[in-house]
Amino acid sequence: ARNAFAYELMGDMAAEEHDMESAQQNYKKACLIQPSEKLKEKIEKNGREVRLDDGFHEFKTGHFLIRTKQTQGGKSKKLGTELERLYSKLTKDFGYAPREALAVTLYERSEFAELTQLPHWVGGVYDGNIRLPAYSHGILEESFSAVAMHEMTHAFIGRISRKKAPAWVQEGLAVYMEAQEQPRDFMVLRLAVKTQSLLPLDQLMNEQKVTGHQDALFASLFYEQAYSLMDYLMNKYGMFKIKKLLKAFAEDKDYDEGLRTAFGVDPEKLEKRWKNIGI
């Protein structure tokens, strides 16, 4: 009854099942016992979601529970079919399939912005629920698959690593999979190479979280540099070793131990080899 973490965990579980009222009650109990900025953010975000909740309905596909305000026919049905295609590709590439259905919520762009409070250039979010602005006039139809692949990859990584994979692995692998759906320019990375302003590998690997609230240029460089490193690892070692890295994080290994376990290399050697191939 006095365990803040237990209440927060029950709140997270309720939120993943979209029982927002129960989630809010548990978050508030946790915050009364042990206040924190993290809990306050969850309470605020949960409150925004409750306000937006009117009018949503649910429908299921083979591997998804999809929430939307649109009718099940037309575009929503096509998006559900596309999500299943991406899911099949990820299960094949990872050699892994989640045991439970993935929750997806499809929003208007204005609803997505109100809920997440993130800048306009943020394309999607995964927070236990894959959240995508799928119905905005300003979102190109062809961008949906790339953004959905990015956020779905986060869901796979979270399950394999028990949500313990660091930001560079999360974003590097998500951008790697995204780029297979829609090639990216990586202009910021090329400029950083040209001006010798790449992030040191130690900084890249120690960054806890990269959010839309940070400097947009730093976020772009972090994402693109993490992709470049993941692209090198994937080409040299393959997905089997990448999964070994994710499982090392699940066992509470840090990035140094994880690299040694999965690839038999330390960060210094990895940085040298990665740069030598020509980013």
mmCIF file of C-alpha atoms in Angstrom:
data_model
loop_
_atom_site.group_PDB
_atom_site.id
_atom_site.type_symbol
_atom_site.label_atom_id
_atom_site.label_comp_id
_atom_site.label_asym_id
_atom_site.label_seq_id
_atom_site.Cartn_x
_atom_site.Cartn_y
_atom_site.Cartn_z
ATOM 1 C CA ALA A 1 0.000 0.000 0.000
ATOM 2 C CA ARG A 2 3.021 2.315 0.358
ATOM 3 C CA ASN A 3 4.887 1.136 -2.731
ATOM 4 C CA ALA A 4 4.979 3.953 -5.301
ATOM 5 C CA PHE A 5 6.634 1.766 -7.941
ATOM 6 C CA ALA A 6 3.852 -0.839 -7.663
ATOM 7 C CA TYR A 7 1.181 1.816 -8.235
ATOM 8 C CA GLU A 8 3.122 3.289 -11.158
ATOM 9 C CA LEU A 9 3.489 -0.174 -12.704
ATOM 10 C CA MET A 10 -0.242 -0.844 -12.306
ATOM 11 C CA GLY A 11 -0.857 2.530 -13.935
ATOM 12 C CA ASP A 12 1.363 1.581 -16.879
ATOM 13 C CA MET A 13 -0.425 -1.757 -17.247
ATOM 14 C CA ALA A 14 -3.831 -0.056 -17.186
ATOM 15 C CA ALA A 15 -2.664 2.515 -19.745
ATOM 16 C CA GLU A 16 -1.473 -0.238 -22.117
ATOM 17 C CA GLU A 17 -4.952 -1.772 -21.848
ATOM 18 C CA HIS A 18 -6.383 1.734 -22.377
ATOM 19 C CA ASP A 19 -8.135 1.820 -19.002
ATOM 20 C CA MET A 20 -7.227 5.471 -18.583
ATOM 21 C CA GLU A 21 -9.331 6.061 -15.458
ATOM 22 C CA SER A 22 -7.605 3.240 -13.581
ATOM 23 C CA ALA A 23 -4.219 4.403 -14.898
ATOM 24 C CA GLN A 24 -4.839 7.920 -13.608
ATOM 25 C CA GLN A 25 -5.896 6.680 -10.159
ATOM 26 C CA ASN A 26 -2.757 4.563 -9.811
ATOM 27 C CA TYR A 27 -0.420 7.305 -11.056
ATOM 28 C CA LYS A 28 -1.907 9.744 -8.541
ATOM 29 C CA LYS A 29 -1.503 7.246 -5.681
ATOM 30 C CA ALA A 30 2.127 6.706 -6.687
ATOM 31 C CA CYS A 31 2.719 10.459 -6.827
ATOM 32 C CA LEU A 32 1.223 10.983 -3.354
ATOM 33 C CA ILE A 33 3.645 8.407 -1.926
ATOM 34 C CA GLN A 34 6.736 9.473 -3.889
ATOM 35 C CA PRO A 35 6.323 12.569 -6.097
ATOM 36 C CA SER A 36 8.471 12.796 -9.223
ATOM 37 C CA GLU A 37 8.558 14.741 -12.484
ATOM 38 C CA LYS A 38 8.153 11.461 -14.386
ATOM 39 C CA LEU A 39 4.888 10.686 -12.588
ATOM 40 C CA LYS A 40 3.611 14.237 -13.015
ATOM 41 C CA GLU A 41 4.254 13.959 -16.760
ATOM 42 C CA LYS A 42 2.344 10.665 -16.876
ATOM 43 C CA ILE A 43 -0.596 12.192 -14.994
ATOM 44 C CA GLU A 44 -0.689 15.201 -17.319
ATOM 45 C CA LYS A 45 -0.411 13.085 -20.476
ATOM 46 C CA ASN A 46 -3.026 10.629 -19.209
ATOM 47 C CA GLY A 47 -5.354 13.546 -18.488
ATOM 48 C CA ARG A 48 -4.939 14.845 -22.030
ATOM 49 C CA GLU A 49 -5.708 11.391 -23.402
ATOM 50 C CA VAL A 50 -8.889 11.172 -21.302
ATOM 51 C CA ARG A 51 -10.017 14.517 -22.736
ATOM 52 C CA LEU A 52 -9.374 13.276 -26.284
ATOM 53 C CA ASP A 53 -10.982 9.891 -25.690
ATOM 54 C CA ASP A 54 -14.536 10.700 -26.783
ATOM 55 C CA GLY A 55 -15.453 9.233 -30.142
ATOM 56 C CA PHE A 56 -12.739 6.586 -30.407
ATOM 57 C CA HIS A 57 -13.726 3.027 -31.219
ATOM 58 C CA GLU A 58 -11.671 -0.153 -31.485
ATOM 59 C CA PHE A 59 -11.260 -2.857 -34.076
ATOM 60 C CA LYS A 60 -8.901 -5.811 -34.283
ATOM 61 C CA THR A 61 -6.704 -7.214 -36.999
ATOM 62 C CA GLY A 62 -4.583 -10.344 -36.713
ATOM 63 C CA HIS A 63 -1.911 -8.757 -34.515
ATOM 64 C CA PHE A 64 -3.231 -5.306 -33.568
ATOM 65 C CA LEU A 65 -5.852 -3.628 -31.425
ATOM 66 C CA ILE A 66 -6.489 -0.390 -33.300
ATOM 67 C CA ARG A 67 -8.242 2.668 -31.874
ATOM 68 C CA THR A 68 -9.500 5.369 -34.215
ATOM 69 C CA LYS A 69 -12.295 7.899 -34.660
ATOM 70 C CA GLN A 70 -12.615 6.927 -38.303
ATOM 71 C CA THR A 71 -15.023 4.256 -39.465
ATOM 72 C CA GLN A 72 -13.645 0.735 -39.813
ATOM 73 C CA GLY A 73 -14.029 0.838 -43.571
ATOM 74 C CA GLY A 74 -12.074 2.922 -46.057
ATOM 75 C CA LYS A 75 -8.751 4.332 -44.979
ATOM 76 C CA SER A 76 -8.701 2.746 -41.497
ATOM 77 C CA LYS A 77 -9.048 -0.718 -43.016
ATOM 78 C CA LYS A 78 -6.219 0.005 -45.464
ATOM 79 C CA LEU A 79 -4.008 1.248 -42.635
ATOM 80 C CA GLY A 80 -4.752 -1.923 -40.665
ATOM 81 C CA THR A 81 -3.716 -4.019 -43.673
ATOM 82 C CA GLU A 82 -0.517 -1.996 -43.996
ATOM 83 C CA LEU A 83 0.291 -2.464 -40.298
ATOM 84 C CA GLU A 84 -0.040 -6.226 -40.768
ATOM 85 C CA ARG A 85 2.371 -6.111 -43.721
ATOM 86 C CA LEU A 86 4.951 -4.263 -41.636
ATOM 87 C CA TYR A 87 4.428 -6.681 -38.746
ATOM 88 C CA SER A 88 5.122 -9.650 -41.023
ATOM 89 C CA LYS A 89 8.339 -8.036 -42.233
ATOM 90 C CA LEU A 90 9.520 -7.323 -38.681
ATOM 91 C CA THR A 91 8.756 -10.844 -37.423
ATOM 92 C CA LYS A 92 10.725 -12.260 -40.354
ATOM 93 C CA ASP A 93 13.681 -9.888 -39.883
ATOM 94 C CA PHE A 94 13.826 -10.275 -36.089
ATOM 95 C CA GLY A 95 12.912 -13.965 -35.998
ATOM 96 C CA TYR A 96 10.571 -12.996 -33.181
ATOM 97 C CA ALA A 97 6.865 -12.292 -32.697
ATOM 98 C CA PRO A 98 5.265 -10.597 -29.669
ATOM 99 C CA ARG A 99 2.959 -12.857 -27.690
ATOM 100 C CA GLU A 100 0.229 -10.240 -27.356
ATOM 101 C CA ALA A 101 -1.512 -7.893 -29.773
ATOM 102 C CA LEU A 102 0.107 -4.496 -30.266
ATOM 103 C CA ALA A 103 -1.975 -1.446 -29.368
ATOM 104 C CA VAL A 104 -2.157 1.256 -32.046
ATOM 105 C CA THR A 105 -4.008 4.570 -31.861
ATOM 106 C CA LEU A 106 -4.564 6.554 -35.052
ATOM 107 C CA TYR A 107 -5.079 10.318 -34.617
ATOM 108 C CA GLU A 108 -5.732 13.470 -36.528
ATOM 109 C CA ARG A 109 -2.524 15.536 -36.571
ATOM 110 C CA SER A 110 -4.060 18.159 -34.231
ATOM 111 C CA GLU A 111 -5.056 15.449 -31.718
ATOM 112 C CA PHE A 112 -1.591 13.898 -31.848
ATOM 113 C CA ALA A 113 0.037 17.288 -31.207
ATOM 114 C CA GLU A 114 -2.306 18.025 -28.290
ATOM 115 C CA LEU A 115 -1.680 14.644 -26.666
ATOM 116 C CA THR A 116 2.108 14.416 -27.050
ATOM 117 C CA GLN A 117 2.998 18.124 -26.768
ATOM 118 C CA LEU A 118 5.845 17.432 -29.199
ATOM 119 C CA PRO A 119 7.082 19.613 -32.099
ATOM 120 C CA HIS A 120 5.368 19.411 -35.476
ATOM 121 C CA TRP A 121 8.228 17.421 -37.023
ATOM 122 C CA VAL A 122 7.776 14.427 -34.692
ATOM 123 C CA GLY A 123 6.151 11.766 -36.846
ATOM 124 C CA GLY A 124 4.976 9.239 -34.257
ATOM 125 C CA VAL A 125 5.431 7.973 -30.696
ATOM 126 C CA TYR A 126 5.738 4.612 -28.974
ATOM 127 C CA ASP A 127 5.038 4.630 -25.238
ATOM 128 C CA GLY A 128 3.623 1.121 -24.881
ATOM 129 C CA ASN A 129 1.028 2.211 -27.441
ATOM 130 C CA ILE A 130 1.982 2.963 -31.055
ATOM 131 C CA ARG A 131 0.593 6.467 -31.658
ATOM 132 C CA LEU A 132 0.433 7.716 -35.237
ATOM 133 C CA PRO A 133 -1.036 10.873 -36.813
ATOM 134 C CA ALA A 134 -2.656 8.998 -39.673
ATOM 135 C CA TYR A 135 -5.427 11.331 -40.857
ATOM 136 C CA SER A 136 -3.839 14.754 -41.234
ATOM 137 C CA HIS A 137 -4.022 16.574 -44.540
ATOM 138 C CA GLY A 138 -0.365 17.517 -44.102
ATOM 139 C CA ILE A 139 0.906 13.951 -43.751
ATOM 140 C CA LEU A 140 1.891 12.323 -47.013
ATOM 141 C CA GLU A 141 0.270 8.943 -47.551
ATOM 142 C CA GLU A 142 3.616 7.340 -48.363
ATOM 143 C CA SER A 143 5.094 8.503 -45.038
ATOM 144 C CA PHE A 144 2.712 6.385 -42.971
ATOM 145 C CA SER A 145 4.516 3.100 -43.613
ATOM 146 C CA ALA A 146 7.926 4.523 -42.696
ATOM 147 C CA VAL A 147 6.694 6.150 -39.475
ATOM 148 C CA ALA A 148 4.672 3.071 -38.509
ATOM 149 C CA MET A 149 7.700 0.841 -39.136
ATOM 150 C CA HIS A 150 9.830 3.100 -36.923
ATOM 151 C CA GLU A 151 7.415 2.995 -33.982
ATOM 152 C CA MET A 152 6.618 -0.705 -34.401
ATOM 153 C CA THR A 153 10.345 -1.451 -34.295
ATOM 154 C CA HIS A 154 10.429 0.265 -30.892
ATOM 155 C CA ALA A 155 7.711 -2.135 -29.733
ATOM 156 C CA PHE A 156 9.761 -5.160 -30.838
ATOM 157 C CA ILE A 157 12.957 -3.795 -29.268
ATOM 158 C CA GLY A 158 11.140 -3.092 -26.014
ATOM 159 C CA ARG A 159 9.881 -6.650 -25.739
ATOM 160 C CA ILE A 160 13.181 -8.337 -26.600
ATOM 161 C CA SER A 161 15.284 -6.067 -24.363
ATOM 162 C CA ARG A 162 12.671 -5.840 -21.577
ATOM 163 C CA LYS A 163 12.579 -2.061 -22.243
ATOM 164 C CA LYS A 164 16.244 -1.738 -21.272
ATOM 165 C CA ALA A 165 17.872 -1.002 -24.640
ATOM 166 C CA PRO A 166 19.593 2.418 -24.608
ATOM 167 C CA ALA A 167 18.505 5.285 -26.825
ATOM 168 C CA TRP A 168 21.195 4.772 -29.496
ATOM 169 C CA VAL A 169 20.073 1.176 -30.062
ATOM 170 C CA GLN A 170 16.402 2.101 -29.951
ATOM 171 C CA GLU A 171 16.688 4.913 -32.468
ATOM 172 C CA GLY A 172 19.460 3.431 -34.590
ATOM 173 C CA LEU A 173 17.531 0.229 -35.217
ATOM 174 C CA ALA A 174 14.199 2.029 -35.630
ATOM 175 C CA VAL A 175 15.658 4.378 -38.256
ATOM 176 C CA TYR A 176 17.393 1.414 -39.947
ATOM 177 C CA MET A 177 14.047 -0.367 -40.376
ATOM 178 C CA GLU A 178 12.264 2.867 -41.298
ATOM 179 C CA ALA A 179 14.778 3.568 -44.067
ATOM 180 C CA GLN A 180 13.846 0.284 -45.732
ATOM 181 C CA GLU A 181 10.354 1.694 -46.249
ATOM 182 C CA GLN A 182 11.356 5.238 -47.161
ATOM 183 C CA PRO A 183 15.027 6.126 -47.816
ATOM 184 C CA ARG A 184 16.304 9.118 -45.863
ATOM 185 C CA ASP A 185 18.744 11.799 -46.935
ATOM 186 C CA PHE A 186 20.986 11.800 -43.788
ATOM 187 C CA MET A 187 22.083 15.341 -44.633
ATOM 188 C CA VAL A 188 22.877 16.244 -41.000
ATOM 189 C CA LEU A 189 25.168 13.215 -40.661
ATOM 190 C CA ARG A 190 27.025 14.086 -43.868
ATOM 191 C CA LEU A 191 27.491 17.670 -42.676
ATOM 192 C CA ALA A 192 28.793 16.458 -39.289
ATOM 193 C CA VAL A 193 31.323 14.201 -41.029
ATOM 194 C CA LYS A 194 32.434 17.066 -43.271
ATOM 195 C CA THR A 195 32.847 19.487 -40.340
ATOM 196 C CA GLN A 196 34.266 16.826 -37.988
ATOM 197 C CA SER A 197 31.472 17.414 -35.496
ATOM 198 C CA LEU A 198 30.217 13.866 -34.979
ATOM 199 C CA LEU A 199 29.097 12.990 -31.473
ATOM 200 C CA PRO A 200 31.819 11.033 -29.627
ATOM 201 C CA LEU A 201 30.761 7.404 -29.367
ATOM 202 C CA ASP A 202 30.804 7.599 -25.573
ATOM 203 C CA GLN A 203 28.319 10.486 -25.669
ATOM 204 C CA LEU A 204 26.170 8.710 -28.251
ATOM 205 C CA MET A 205 25.966 5.580 -26.133
ATOM 206 C CA ASN A 206 25.416 7.368 -22.825
ATOM 207 C CA GLU A 207 22.580 9.591 -23.997
ATOM 208 C CA GLN A 208 19.598 8.448 -21.943
ATOM 209 C CA LYS A 209 16.771 9.723 -24.084
ATOM 210 C CA VAL A 210 16.324 11.862 -27.167
ATOM 211 C CA THR A 211 12.980 13.618 -27.252
ATOM 212 C CA GLY A 212 11.347 16.199 -29.421
ATOM 213 C CA HIS A 213 11.846 18.752 -26.651
ATOM 214 C CA GLN A 214 15.587 18.823 -27.321
ATOM 215 C CA ASP A 215 17.379 20.830 -29.956
ATOM 216 C CA ALA A 216 16.157 19.636 -33.358
ATOM 217 C CA LEU A 217 19.642 19.637 -34.906
ATOM 218 C CA PHE A 218 21.085 17.557 -32.048
ATOM 219 C CA ALA A 219 18.154 15.128 -32.271
ATOM 220 C CA SER A 220 18.639 14.758 -36.037
ATOM 221 C CA LEU A 221 22.372 14.122 -35.648
ATOM 222 C CA PHE A 222 21.760 11.617 -32.848
ATOM 223 C CA TYR A 223 19.200 9.676 -34.907
ATOM 224 C CA GLU A 224 21.305 9.683 -38.073
ATOM 225 C CA GLN A 225 24.556 8.808 -36.320
ATOM 226 C CA ALA A 226 22.854 6.015 -34.372
ATOM 227 C CA TYR A 227 21.504 4.740 -37.697
ATOM 228 C CA SER A 228 24.979 4.823 -39.266
ATOM 229 C CA LEU A 229 26.433 2.798 -36.408
ATOM 230 C CA MET A 230 23.541 0.317 -36.518
ATOM 231 C CA ASP A 231 23.903 0.003 -40.291
ATOM 232 C CA TYR A 232 27.584 -0.892 -39.785
ATOM 233 C CA LEU A 233 26.738 -3.459 -37.079
ATOM 234 C CA MET A 234 23.958 -4.976 -39.162
ATOM 235 C CA ASN A 235 26.129 -5.315 -42.252
ATOM 236 C CA LYS A 236 29.076 -6.769 -40.338
ATOM 237 C CA TYR A 237 27.302 -9.015 -37.807
ATOM 238 C CA GLY A 238 23.674 -9.447 -38.899
ATOM 239 C CA MET A 239 20.381 -9.465 -37.007
ATOM 240 C CA PHE A 240 21.260 -12.558 -34.963
ATOM 241 C CA LYS A 241 24.033 -10.638 -33.177
ATOM 242 C CA ILE A 242 21.839 -7.523 -32.872
ATOM 243 C CA LYS A 243 19.276 -9.649 -31.014
ATOM 244 C CA LYS A 244 22.092 -10.940 -28.821
ATOM 245 C CA LEU A 245 22.869 -7.314 -27.970
ATOM 246 C CA LEU A 246 19.208 -6.644 -27.082
ATOM 247 C CA LYS A 247 19.134 -9.724 -24.861
ATOM 248 C CA ALA A 248 22.334 -8.551 -23.145
ATOM 249 C CA PHE A 249 20.551 -5.322 -22.229
ATOM 250 C CA ALA A 250 17.615 -7.384 -20.952
ATOM 251 C CA GLU A 251 20.120 -9.000 -18.573
ATOM 252 C CA ASP A 252 21.100 -5.539 -17.248
ATOM 253 C CA LYS A 253 24.422 -5.319 -19.078
ATOM 254 C CA ASP A 254 25.622 -1.791 -19.888
ATOM 255 C CA TYR A 255 26.615 -0.787 -23.417
ATOM 256 C CA ASP A 256 30.257 -1.771 -22.889
ATOM 257 C CA GLU A 257 29.341 -5.258 -21.639
ATOM 258 C CA GLY A 258 26.659 -5.557 -24.287
ATOM 259 C CA LEU A 259 29.087 -4.832 -27.126
ATOM 260 C CA ARG A 260 31.583 -7.354 -25.793
ATOM 261 C CA THR A 261 28.900 -10.002 -25.305
ATOM 262 C CA ALA A 262 27.303 -9.593 -28.730
ATOM 263 C CA PHE A 263 30.227 -8.632 -30.957
ATOM 264 C CA GLY A 264 33.405 -9.322 -28.960
ATOM 265 C CA VAL A 265 34.516 -5.713 -29.345
ATOM 266 C CA ASP A 266 34.968 -2.760 -26.983
ATOM 267 C CA PRO A 267 33.629 0.752 -27.733
ATOM 268 C CA GLU A 268 37.044 2.148 -28.719
ATOM 269 C CA LYS A 269 37.685 -0.532 -31.337
ATOM 270 C CA LEU A 270 34.104 -0.265 -32.580
ATOM 271 C CA GLU A 271 34.401 3.504 -33.064
ATOM 272 C CA LYS A 272 37.649 3.135 -35.001
ATOM 273 C CA ARG A 273 36.285 0.371 -37.259
ATOM 274 C CA TRP A 274 33.016 2.219 -37.841
ATOM 275 C CA LYS A 275 34.765 5.425 -38.886
ATOM 276 C CA ASN A 276 37.315 3.594 -41.029
ATOM 277 C CA ILE A 277 34.658 2.210 -43.357
ATOM 278 C CA GLY A 278 33.662 5.741 -44.292
ATOM 279 C CA ILE A 279 30.420 7.002 -42.809
#
